[in-house]
Amino acid sequence: DGLAEAVVPGRRVLVPFGKGNGLRQGFVFFVEKATKEDGSSELKAIAEVLDDQPLLSEEMVKLALFIKERVFCTYFSAAKAMLPGGMCSKNAPNELCVKMVRLSEAAKTGEPVLTSKQRNIYDILAQFQTASVKELTYYTGCTPAVIKTMEKNGVCEIYELPVSRSPVRDLSPGGSLPPVLSQQQADAFEKLYAAYMSGKSETALLFGVTGSGKTNVYLALIDKILSDGKNVIVLVPEISLTSQTIALFERRFGKSVAVLHSGLSAGERRDEFFRIKNKNARVVIGTRSAVFAPLENIGAIIIDEEQEHTYKSEMSPRYDARVAARFRCAFNNAVLVLASATPSVETYAKALEGKYLLCELTERYGSAVLPEVITVDMTDKRNIDRYSAICNPLADEIELNLKNNKQSILLVNRRGYNTFVVCEECKNVVTCPKCSISLTYHSANNRLMCHYCGYSEEFTDVCPKCSHKNIRYSGFGTQRVEQELHSRFKDARILRMDADTTGAKNAHEKALSAFAAGEYDILIGTQMVAKGLDFPNVTLVGIISADNELYTDDFRSAEKTFDLITQVTGR
């Protein structure tokens, strides 16, 4: 009875569960008056209310119900997706800590007895003093259990390194001058602003060629919406895009900008969540999960590169951020802006049918021109040296760029060194024993790795099936292309960006900032370098094995290939 007034929709509660009455966390969705006829005497009492105020507003409770019905998840998982990671766990951490390893004092002075696997870990720690558990498992192929055993035997120490809670931002005061719009941009802005002023929910497609200045259009729209006292959410498909987007928005809107994405620590996400909920932020920028930002009085939701598959969650609940954004816009009578140079077929079809408002930008902004695209036939032996990933015409253009102090971007949509291993004798392709996916060779740790489950095994030239020493490593990954560039252009400064090099906190932002500052001549990367990035000194883009994506097991492979090539040439 003492909790009757505190138990309201949107709050978390602890409830006695099962025969042992173990306490479990739950969300309140409805409060109903029970009668004795419906068995109310058998109901258990709620043990505790966890929140002083509802974490989920009326809008977010309705959205959770909508998601539950649409993707067939539980009420709890739908509500949990809307909160910062870790908030619903039993011992929610105040901050994210990285597990680090260092040698014990005894191991530094003595000579411990070690197995071969332990010796590999010992040698790395002796050389670098400290390393994360993740780094040690990657470079040695050992499991964390080996490190645990070493700790138990007094050889090493495992400790936690706290990660800063604040997203790395200069928090500038904002107020930079608004962009000057071209005639086409002004026309698109007027259409979007009219849709916003209509006072009813509407979806618009901002369809513009790469470099046409779509960002300028929705910056002008956000200016107007904020001046009306309403708020805005901006979604981007990749974490790598958030750093440039955040810098641009902070120069314009200052401290009213909040950031939400999986690259933040648990503490940072929690701090940003409550900063938004307490109405200290008015513009939220982030990846897919930012669609659940606890923002009220929304005037617009803008989805950049709307065609990207990353807006669809592959873990439960399997929600689509675009669908959730449409629901929130309907609730707030806001405008949903889908922006892209290569919109999805469905979106463009709806725009042509008049279901969506179509705003087109057919010209590049200012003096920029569309790039010349050259296709090189790699089956013509005159264009390529034996087993080379980089064709001769591309190598000549890179050489010319280096002489002219210009920068280049190379897209290689496969990480690792070689993308598959085949025996010339029995034609067996070496695959993962757990999930039957071909293993990729990584030169950095000299191991074969599965990119699905993380399984790895030592590099070998012996076929595991027929035992012949006739193994051939084929296909080109980012590591292989990086090595070839180093051998061809010995003085070039080369930066590689893929899942192996950007695992650390703020790694995307640091790498892209260094490239923008001119510290590197060539940027090699997977599709994280293909979209939305703006580097004025880049005058050459190369795509390695451009037709590979056409043969993936996806009915959208042709559409995705066109999208990727169009986006990266736009850089």
Coordinates of C-alpha atoms in Angstrom, one line a residue:
D1 CA 0.0 0.0 0.0
G2 CA 2.9 2.4 0.7
L3 CA 4.0 2.2 -2.9
A4 CA 0.6 2.8 -4.5
E5 CA 1.3 6.3 -5.6
A6 CA 4.9 5.6 -6.7
V7 CA 4.0 2.8 -9.0
V8 CA 3.3 4.5 -12.3
P9 CA 4.0 3.6 -16.0
G10 CA 7.6 4.2 -17.1
R11 CA 9.2 3.4 -13.7
R12 CA 11.4 0.3 -12.8
V13 CA 10.4 -1.9 -9.9
L14 CA 11.7 -4.9 -8.1
V15 CA 9.2 -7.8 -7.9
P16 CA 9.4 -11.2 -6.1
F17 CA 9.7 -13.9 -8.8
G18 CA 9.2 -17.7 -8.7
K19 CA 8.9 -20.0 -5.7
G20 CA 12.0 -18.6 -4.0
N21 CA 10.7 -15.0 -4.4
G22 CA 14.1 -13.8 -5.9
L23 CA 13.9 -10.2 -6.7
R24 CA 13.8 -9.3 -10.4
Q25 CA 13.7 -6.0 -12.2
G26 CA 10.7 -5.0 -14.3
F27 CA 9.0 -2.0 -15.9
V28 CA 5.5 -0.8 -15.1
F29 CA 3.4 -0.5 -18.3
F30 CA -0.1 -0.3 -16.9
V31 CA -1.7 0.1 -13.5
E32 CA -5.1 -1.6 -13.2
K33 CA -7.5 -2.0 -10.3
A34 CA -7.8 -5.7 -9.5
T35 CA -10.9 -7.4 -8.0
K36 CA -11.1 -10.6 -5.9
E37 CA -12.8 -12.3 -8.7
D38 CA -9.7 -12.2 -10.9
G39 CA -7.5 -13.7 -8.2
S40 CA -6.0 -10.6 -6.8
S41 CA -5.6 -12.2 -3.4
E42 CA -2.9 -14.4 -5.0
L43 CA -0.9 -11.5 -6.3
K44 CA 2.5 -10.7 -4.8
A45 CA 3.4 -7.2 -3.6
I46 CA 6.0 -5.1 -5.5
A47 CA 9.1 -5.0 -3.3
E48 CA 10.6 -1.7 -4.3
V49 CA 10.3 1.2 -6.8
L50 CA 13.8 2.0 -8.3
D51 CA 13.3 5.4 -9.8
D52 CA 12.3 8.8 -8.4
Q53 CA 10.7 9.7 -11.7
P54 CA 9.6 7.6 -14.7
L55 CA 12.5 6.8 -17.0
L56 CA 10.1 6.3 -19.9
S57 CA 7.6 9.0 -20.8
E58 CA 4.1 8.3 -22.1
E59 CA 5.5 8.5 -25.7
M60 CA 8.3 6.0 -25.0
V61 CA 5.9 3.5 -23.2
K62 CA 3.7 3.6 -26.3
L63 CA 6.7 3.1 -28.5
A64 CA 7.8 0.1 -26.5
L65 CA 4.4 -1.4 -26.9
F66 CA 4.5 -0.7 -30.6
I67 CA 7.9 -2.4 -31.0
K68 CA 6.8 -5.4 -28.9
E69 CA 3.9 -6.0 -31.2
R70 CA 5.9 -5.4 -34.4
V71 CA 9.1 -7.4 -33.8
F72 CA 7.6 -10.0 -31.4
C73 CA 10.0 -9.3 -28.4
T74 CA 9.1 -9.1 -24.7
Y75 CA 7.8 -5.9 -23.1
F76 CA 11.0 -5.8 -21.0
S77 CA 13.5 -6.1 -23.9
A78 CA 11.6 -3.3 -25.8
A79 CA 11.8 -1.0 -22.8
K80 CA 15.4 -2.0 -22.0
A81 CA 16.5 -1.0 -25.6
M82 CA 15.5 2.6 -24.7
L83 CA 17.8 3.0 -21.8
P84 CA 21.6 3.3 -21.6
G85 CA 23.4 -0.1 -21.6
G86 CA 23.9 -1.6 -18.2
M87 CA 21.0 0.3 -16.4
C88 CA 18.9 -2.8 -16.2
S89 CA 21.6 -5.1 -15.0
K90 CA 21.8 -6.2 -11.4
N91 CA 25.1 -4.4 -10.7
A92 CA 25.0 -1.6 -13.2
P93 CA 28.5 0.0 -13.4
N94 CA 29.0 3.7 -12.9
E95 CA 31.6 3.6 -15.7
L96 CA 33.1 1.3 -18.2
C97 CA 36.4 -0.2 -17.2
V98 CA 38.9 -2.0 -19.5
K99 CA 40.6 -5.1 -18.2
M100 CA 44.3 -4.6 -18.4
V101 CA 47.2 -7.0 -17.6
R102 CA 50.7 -6.4 -16.3
L103 CA 53.5 -8.6 -15.0
S104 CA 53.8 -9.1 -11.2
E105 CA 56.9 -7.9 -9.4
A106 CA 57.9 -11.5 -8.8
A107 CA 57.7 -12.3 -12.5
K108 CA 59.8 -9.3 -13.4
T109 CA 62.7 -10.3 -11.2
G110 CA 62.5 -14.1 -11.4
E111 CA 62.2 -16.6 -14.3
P112 CA 58.7 -18.3 -13.9
V113 CA 58.0 -21.7 -15.4
L114 CA 55.5 -21.2 -18.2
T115 CA 53.8 -23.2 -20.9
S116 CA 54.3 -22.1 -24.6
K117 CA 51.0 -20.2 -24.6
Q118 CA 51.9 -18.5 -21.4
R119 CA 55.4 -17.7 -22.7
N120 CA 53.8 -15.8 -25.6
I121 CA 51.8 -13.6 -23.2
Y122 CA 54.8 -13.1 -20.9
D123 CA 57.0 -11.9 -23.8
I124 CA 54.4 -9.3 -24.9
L125 CA 54.0 -8.0 -21.3
A126 CA 57.8 -7.9 -20.9
Q127 CA 58.2 -5.8 -24.0
F128 CA 55.2 -3.4 -23.6
Q129 CA 54.7 -3.5 -19.7
T130 CA 50.9 -3.6 -20.0
A131 CA 48.2 -4.6 -22.5
S132 CA 44.5 -5.2 -22.5
V133 CA 43.0 -8.7 -22.2
K134 CA 41.5 -8.2 -25.7
E135 CA 44.9 -7.3 -27.2
L136 CA 46.6 -10.3 -25.7
T137 CA 44.0 -12.8 -26.9
Y138 CA 44.2 -11.2 -30.4
Y139 CA 48.0 -11.3 -30.8
T140 CA 48.5 -14.7 -29.2
G141 CA 45.4 -16.7 -30.0
C142 CA 45.0 -17.7 -26.3
T143 CA 41.8 -17.5 -24.4
P144 CA 41.3 -15.3 -21.3
A145 CA 41.5 -18.5 -19.3
V146 CA 45.2 -18.7 -19.9
I147 CA 45.7 -15.2 -18.5
K148 CA 43.5 -16.1 -15.5
T149 CA 45.8 -19.1 -14.8
M150 CA 48.9 -16.9 -15.0
E151 CA 47.3 -14.5 -12.5
K152 CA 46.4 -17.4 -10.2
N153 CA 50.1 -18.5 -10.3
G154 CA 51.3 -15.0 -9.5
V155 CA 52.9 -14.3 -12.9
C156 CA 50.7 -11.4 -13.8
E157 CA 48.1 -9.0 -12.4
I158 CA 44.7 -8.2 -13.9
Y159 CA 43.4 -4.7 -13.1
E160 CA 40.7 -2.4 -14.4
L161 CA 41.5 0.9 -16.1
P162 CA 38.6 3.4 -15.8
V163 CA 37.5 5.1 -19.0
S164 CA 36.5 8.8 -18.9
R165 CA 32.7 9.4 -18.8
S166 CA 32.7 12.5 -20.9
P167 CA 32.5 12.3 -24.7
V168 CA 35.5 14.0 -26.2
R169 CA 34.2 17.3 -27.3
D170 CA 35.4 20.9 -27.0
L171 CA 31.9 22.1 -26.1
S172 CA 32.3 25.3 -28.0
P173 CA 29.8 28.0 -27.3
G174 CA 28.2 27.6 -30.7
G175 CA 26.8 30.4 -32.8
S176 CA 28.8 29.9 -36.0
L177 CA 27.2 31.7 -39.0
P178 CA 24.5 29.7 -40.8
P179 CA 25.5 28.4 -44.3
V180 CA 24.6 30.4 -47.4
L181 CA 22.2 28.2 -49.4
S182 CA 22.4 27.9 -53.2
Q183 CA 19.1 28.3 -55.1
Q184 CA 18.5 24.5 -55.2
Q185 CA 19.2 24.2 -51.5
A186 CA 16.9 27.1 -50.7
D187 CA 14.1 25.5 -52.6
A188 CA 14.6 22.2 -50.8
F189 CA 14.7 24.0 -47.4
E190 CA 11.4 25.9 -48.2
K191 CA 9.7 22.5 -49.0
L192 CA 10.9 20.9 -45.7
Y193 CA 10.0 24.0 -43.7
A194 CA 6.5 24.1 -45.2
A195 CA 6.1 20.4 -44.2
Y196 CA 7.2 21.2 -40.7
M197 CA 4.9 24.2 -40.4
S198 CA 1.9 22.2 -41.6
G199 CA 1.6 20.9 -38.0
K200 CA 1.1 17.3 -39.0
S201 CA 3.4 14.4 -39.3
E202 CA 5.0 14.1 -42.8
T203 CA 7.9 12.1 -44.3
A204 CA 10.3 13.8 -46.8
L205 CA 13.1 12.4 -48.9
L206 CA 16.1 14.8 -49.4
F207 CA 17.7 13.2 -52.4
G208 CA 20.9 14.9 -53.5
V209 CA 24.1 13.9 -55.3
T210 CA 27.2 13.5 -53.2
G211 CA 28.6 16.9 -52.3
S212 CA 25.4 18.7 -53.0
G213 CA 25.2 20.1 -49.4
K214 CA 22.3 18.2 -47.9
T215 CA 23.8 18.9 -44.5
N216 CA 23.4 22.7 -45.1
V217 CA 19.8 22.2 -45.9
Y218 CA 18.9 20.4 -42.7
L219 CA 21.1 22.7 -40.6
A220 CA 19.0 25.6 -41.8
L221 CA 15.8 23.6 -41.0
I222 CA 17.2 22.8 -37.5
D223 CA 17.8 26.5 -36.9
K224 CA 14.1 27.3 -37.5
I225 CA 12.9 24.4 -35.4
L226 CA 15.0 25.3 -32.4
S227 CA 13.9 29.0 -32.7
D228 CA 10.3 27.6 -32.3
G229 CA 11.2 26.0 -29.0
K230 CA 11.2 22.4 -30.5
N231 CA 13.9 19.8 -30.5
V232 CA 15.7 17.6 -33.1
I233 CA 17.2 14.1 -33.4
V234 CA 19.9 13.4 -36.1
L235 CA 20.8 9.8 -36.9
V236 CA 23.9 8.7 -38.7
P237 CA 24.7 5.1 -39.8
E238 CA 28.3 4.7 -38.6
I239 CA 30.2 5.7 -35.4
S240 CA 32.9 7.0 -37.8
L241 CA 30.5 9.6 -39.0
T242 CA 29.6 11.0 -35.6
S243 CA 32.9 12.8 -35.0
Q244 CA 32.7 15.1 -38.1
T245 CA 28.9 15.5 -37.6
I246 CA 29.4 16.4 -33.9
A247 CA 32.1 18.9 -34.7
L248 CA 29.9 20.6 -37.3
F249 CA 26.8 20.7 -35.0
E250 CA 28.7 21.9 -32.0
R251 CA 30.2 24.9 -33.9
R252 CA 26.6 25.8 -34.8
F253 CA 24.6 24.8 -31.7
G254 CA 27.2 24.6 -28.9
K255 CA 26.4 22.9 -25.6
S256 CA 22.8 22.1 -26.6
V257 CA 24.2 19.1 -28.6
A258 CA 24.1 15.6 -27.0
V259 CA 25.7 12.4 -28.3
L260 CA 24.5 8.8 -28.1
H261 CA 26.2 5.8 -29.6
S262 CA 27.8 2.5 -28.6
G263 CA 31.3 3.9 -28.6
L264 CA 30.6 5.7 -25.4
S265 CA 31.2 4.1 -22.0
A266 CA 28.3 3.0 -19.9
G267 CA 28.8 6.0 -17.7
E268 CA 28.9 8.4 -20.6
R269 CA 25.7 7.0 -22.1
R270 CA 24.0 7.4 -18.7
D271 CA 25.2 10.9 -18.3
E272 CA 24.1 11.9 -21.8
F273 CA 20.7 10.2 -21.2
F274 CA 19.9 12.2 -18.1
R275 CA 21.3 15.4 -19.7
I276 CA 18.7 15.0 -22.4
K277 CA 16.0 13.9 -20.1
N278 CA 16.6 16.9 -17.8
K279 CA 16.2 19.2 -20.9
N280 CA 19.8 20.3 -21.0
A281 CA 20.2 19.3 -24.6
R282 CA 18.0 20.1 -27.6
V283 CA 19.9 18.4 -30.5
V284 CA 20.7 14.7 -30.2
I285 CA 23.2 13.1 -32.6
G286 CA 23.9 9.4 -32.7
T287 CA 23.7 6.0 -34.4
R288 CA 20.6 3.7 -34.4
S289 CA 19.9 3.7 -30.6
A290 CA 19.7 7.6 -30.5
V291 CA 16.2 7.2 -31.9
F292 CA 15.2 6.4 -28.3
A293 CA 16.7 9.6 -26.9
P294 CA 14.4 10.8 -24.0
L295 CA 13.7 14.1 -26.0
E296 CA 10.3 15.7 -25.7
N297 CA 8.6 18.2 -28.0
I298 CA 10.3 16.9 -31.2
G299 CA 10.1 19.0 -34.3
A300 CA 12.1 16.8 -36.7
I301 CA 14.0 13.6 -36.9
I302 CA 16.7 13.5 -39.6
I303 CA 18.1 10.2 -40.8
D304 CA 21.3 10.6 -42.8
E305 CA 22.2 7.9 -45.4
E306 CA 18.7 6.4 -44.8
Q307 CA 19.4 3.4 -47.0
E308 CA 22.0 1.9 -44.6
H309 CA 21.3 -1.6 -43.2
T310 CA 22.9 -0.5 -39.9
Y311 CA 19.6 1.2 -38.9
K312 CA 18.1 -2.3 -38.5
S313 CA 19.1 -4.0 -35.2
E314 CA 20.4 -7.6 -35.6
M315 CA 20.0 -8.3 -31.9
S316 CA 16.7 -8.6 -29.9
P317 CA 14.7 -6.5 -30.1
R318 CA 15.2 -6.4 -33.9
Y319 CA 13.8 -2.9 -34.4
D320 CA 14.3 -0.7 -37.4
A321 CA 15.3 2.9 -36.3
R322 CA 13.5 4.3 -39.4
V323 CA 10.2 2.7 -38.3
A324 CA 10.7 3.9 -34.7
A325 CA 11.5 7.4 -36.0
R326 CA 8.2 7.4 -38.0
F327 CA 6.3 6.5 -34.9
R328 CA 7.9 9.3 -32.9
C329 CA 7.2 11.8 -35.6
A330 CA 3.6 10.8 -35.7
F331 CA 3.3 11.2 -31.9
N332 CA 4.9 14.6 -32.0
N333 CA 3.4 15.8 -35.3
A334 CA 7.0 16.3 -36.5
V335 CA 8.7 16.0 -39.9
L336 CA 10.8 12.9 -40.7
V337 CA 13.6 13.8 -43.2
L338 CA 15.3 10.9 -45.0
A339 CA 18.5 12.1 -46.6
S340 CA 20.7 10.3 -49.1
A341 CA 22.6 10.4 -52.4
T342 CA 21.6 6.8 -52.9
P343 CA 18.2 6.2 -51.2
S344 CA 16.7 2.8 -50.9
V345 CA 14.5 1.6 -53.8
E346 CA 11.5 1.5 -51.5
T347 CA 12.0 5.1 -50.2
Y348 CA 12.5 6.5 -53.7
A349 CA 9.5 4.7 -55.1
K350 CA 7.3 6.2 -52.3
A351 CA 8.7 9.6 -53.1
L352 CA 7.9 9.2 -56.8
E353 CA 4.3 8.0 -55.9
G354 CA 3.8 11.1 -53.8
K355 CA 3.6 9.3 -50.5
Y356 CA 6.7 11.1 -49.4
L357 CA 7.7 14.7 -50.1
L358 CA 10.5 14.7 -52.7
C359 CA 13.3 17.4 -52.4
E360 CA 16.0 17.0 -55.0
L361 CA 19.5 18.4 -55.3
T362 CA 21.0 17.6 -58.7
E363 CA 24.1 19.8 -58.5
R364 CA 27.2 19.8 -56.3
Y365 CA 27.5 22.8 -53.9
G366 CA 29.7 25.7 -55.0
S367 CA 32.5 25.0 -57.5
A368 CA 32.7 21.2 -56.8
V369 CA 32.2 18.9 -59.8
L370 CA 31.3 15.2 -59.9
P371 CA 34.3 12.9 -60.1
E372 CA 35.5 11.1 -63.2
V373 CA 35.2 7.3 -62.7
I374 CA 37.7 4.9 -64.4
T375 CA 37.0 1.2 -64.4
V376 CA 40.0 -1.1 -64.8
D377 CA 39.7 -4.7 -66.0
M378 CA 41.8 -6.8 -63.6
T379 CA 41.6 -9.8 -66.0
D380 CA 43.7 -7.9 -68.5
K381 CA 47.3 -8.8 -67.5
R382 CA 48.6 -5.5 -68.8
N383 CA 46.9 -3.7 -66.0
I384 CA 48.2 -5.8 -63.1
D385 CA 51.4 -7.3 -61.8
R386 CA 51.2 -11.0 -60.6
Y387 CA 49.2 -11.4 -57.4
S388 CA 48.9 -7.6 -56.9
A389 CA 45.9 -6.0 -55.3
I390 CA 46.6 -2.6 -56.8
C391 CA 46.3 -2.2 -60.6
N392 CA 49.0 -0.3 -62.4
P393 CA 46.7 2.7 -63.4
L394 CA 45.7 3.2 -59.8
A395 CA 49.3 2.9 -58.7
D396 CA 50.2 5.6 -61.2
E397 CA 47.5 7.9 -59.9
I398 CA 48.6 7.4 -56.3
E399 CA 52.2 8.2 -57.3
L400 CA 51.0 11.4 -58.9
N401 CA 48.9 12.4 -55.9
L402 CA 51.9 11.9 -53.6
K403 CA 54.1 14.2 -55.8
N404 CA 51.3 16.8 -55.7
N405 CA 50.9 16.6 -51.9
K406 CA 47.3 15.4 -52.3
Q407 CA 45.6 12.7 -50.3
S408 CA 44.0 9.4 -51.4
I409 CA 41.4 7.0 -50.0
L410 CA 41.4 3.3 -50.9
L411 CA 38.2 1.2 -50.1
V412 CA 38.8 -2.5 -49.4
N413 CA 35.6 -4.0 -48.1
R414 CA 37.4 -6.9 -46.5
R415 CA 39.6 -6.7 -43.4
G416 CA 42.5 -9.0 -42.7
Y417 CA 45.4 -10.0 -45.1
N418 CA 44.0 -12.7 -47.3
T419 CA 40.2 -13.3 -47.4
F420 CA 40.4 -17.1 -48.0
V421 CA 42.8 -20.0 -47.9
V422 CA 42.6 -22.9 -50.4
C423 CA 44.7 -26.1 -51.0
E424 CA 45.9 -26.4 -54.6
E425 CA 46.0 -30.2 -54.3
C426 CA 42.5 -31.1 -53.0
K427 CA 40.8 -27.7 -53.6
N428 CA 39.7 -27.6 -49.9
V429 CA 39.0 -24.1 -48.6
V430 CA 40.0 -23.8 -44.9
T431 CA 36.9 -22.9 -42.9
C432 CA 35.9 -22.3 -39.3
P433 CA 35.1 -25.6 -37.5
K434 CA 32.3 -23.8 -35.6
C435 CA 30.4 -22.0 -38.3
S436 CA 31.8 -23.2 -41.7
I437 CA 32.9 -19.7 -42.8
S438 CA 36.2 -19.3 -44.7
L439 CA 39.0 -18.2 -42.4
T440 CA 40.8 -14.9 -43.1
Y441 CA 44.6 -14.6 -42.7
H442 CA 45.7 -11.7 -40.4
S443 CA 49.4 -10.8 -40.8
A444 CA 49.4 -8.7 -37.6
N445 CA 49.1 -11.8 -35.4
N446 CA 50.1 -14.4 -38.0
R447 CA 46.8 -16.3 -37.5
L448 CA 43.7 -17.5 -39.4
M449 CA 40.6 -15.9 -38.0
C450 CA 36.8 -16.3 -38.3
H451 CA 35.1 -12.9 -38.6
Y452 CA 31.8 -14.3 -37.3
C453 CA 32.6 -16.2 -34.1
G454 CA 36.2 -15.0 -33.4
Y455 CA 37.7 -18.5 -33.6
S456 CA 41.4 -18.4 -34.6
E457 CA 44.2 -20.9 -35.3
E458 CA 47.9 -20.6 -36.1
F459 CA 49.1 -19.8 -39.7
T460 CA 50.2 -22.9 -41.6
D461 CA 51.2 -24.0 -45.1
V462 CA 49.9 -27.6 -44.5
C463 CA 46.3 -28.5 -45.7
P464 CA 44.3 -29.8 -42.7
K465 CA 42.4 -32.1 -45.0
C466 CA 45.0 -33.8 -47.3
S467 CA 48.2 -32.7 -45.4
H468 CA 49.9 -31.5 -48.6
K469 CA 52.1 -28.4 -48.4
N470 CA 50.3 -26.7 -51.2
I471 CA 48.3 -24.0 -49.5
R472 CA 47.5 -20.8 -51.5
Y473 CA 46.3 -17.6 -49.8
S474 CA 44.0 -15.6 -52.0
G475 CA 41.8 -12.5 -51.9
F476 CA 42.8 -9.1 -50.7
G477 CA 42.1 -7.6 -47.2
T478 CA 43.0 -4.3 -45.7
Q479 CA 46.2 -5.6 -44.2
R480 CA 47.4 -7.1 -47.5
V481 CA 46.7 -3.8 -49.4
E482 CA 48.5 -1.8 -46.6
Q483 CA 51.6 -4.0 -46.9
E484 CA 51.6 -3.7 -50.7
L485 CA 51.4 0.1 -50.5
H486 CA 54.3 0.2 -48.0
S487 CA 56.4 -1.8 -50.5
R488 CA 55.4 0.3 -53.5
F489 CA 55.5 3.7 -51.9
K490 CA 58.2 3.6 -49.2
D491 CA 57.9 7.2 -48.1
A492 CA 54.0 7.3 -48.1
R493 CA 52.3 7.8 -44.7
I494 CA 49.6 5.2 -44.6
L495 CA 46.6 4.9 -42.2
R496 CA 44.4 1.8 -42.0
M497 CA 40.9 1.9 -40.6
D498 CA 38.9 -1.3 -40.0
A499 CA 37.4 -3.2 -37.2
D500 CA 40.9 -4.4 -36.1
T501 CA 42.3 -0.9 -35.7
T502 CA 39.3 1.0 -34.4
G503 CA 38.3 -1.1 -31.4
A504 CA 39.7 1.3 -28.8
K505 CA 37.7 4.2 -27.4
N506 CA 37.6 7.3 -29.7
A507 CA 39.7 5.4 -32.3
H508 CA 37.5 6.5 -35.2
E509 CA 37.7 10.2 -34.2
K510 CA 41.5 10.2 -33.6
A511 CA 42.2 8.4 -36.9
L512 CA 40.0 10.7 -39.0
S513 CA 41.2 13.8 -37.2
A514 CA 44.8 12.8 -38.0
F515 CA 44.0 12.2 -41.7
A516 CA 42.1 15.6 -41.9
A517 CA 45.1 17.3 -40.4
G518 CA 47.4 16.0 -43.2
E519 CA 49.4 13.5 -41.0
Y520 CA 48.8 10.7 -43.6
D521 CA 48.9 10.6 -47.4
I522 CA 46.7 7.5 -47.9
L523 CA 43.7 6.2 -46.0
I524 CA 42.8 2.5 -46.4
G525 CA 39.5 1.3 -45.0
T526 CA 36.4 -0.8 -45.1
Q527 CA 33.0 0.8 -45.8
M528 CA 33.4 3.0 -42.7
V529 CA 35.5 5.3 -44.9
A530 CA 32.9 5.4 -47.7
K531 CA 30.2 7.7 -46.5
G532 CA 29.6 11.2 -45.3
L533 CA 33.3 12.1 -44.7
D534 CA 34.6 15.5 -46.0
F535 CA 38.3 15.9 -46.7
P536 CA 39.1 18.8 -49.0
N537 CA 42.6 17.5 -49.8
V538 CA 41.4 14.1 -51.1
T539 CA 41.5 14.1 -54.9
L540 CA 41.7 10.3 -55.5
V541 CA 39.6 7.4 -54.5
G542 CA 40.5 3.8 -55.4
I543 CA 38.1 0.8 -54.9
I544 CA 39.9 -2.6 -54.7
S545 CA 37.9 -5.5 -56.3
A546 CA 34.9 -3.3 -56.8
D547 CA 32.7 -6.2 -58.1
N548 CA 33.2 -8.5 -55.1
E549 CA 30.1 -7.2 -53.4
L550 CA 27.9 -8.2 -56.3
Y551 CA 28.3 -11.9 -55.3
T552 CA 27.4 -11.8 -51.6
D553 CA 24.4 -13.9 -50.4
D554 CA 22.0 -10.9 -50.3
F555 CA 19.2 -10.1 -52.7
R556 CA 20.2 -6.4 -52.3
S557 CA 23.8 -7.1 -53.4
A558 CA 23.5 -5.1 -56.6
E559 CA 21.8 -2.2 -54.9
K560 CA 24.4 -2.2 -52.1
T561 CA 27.3 -2.3 -54.5
F562 CA 25.9 0.7 -56.4
D563 CA 25.3 2.5 -53.1
L564 CA 28.9 1.8 -51.8
I565 CA 30.6 2.8 -55.0
T566 CA 28.6 6.0 -55.5
Q567 CA 29.2 7.0 -51.9
V568 CA 32.9 6.4 -51.8
T569 CA 33.5 8.2 -55.2
G570 CA 31.7 11.1 -53.7
R571 CA 34.4 11.6 -51.2

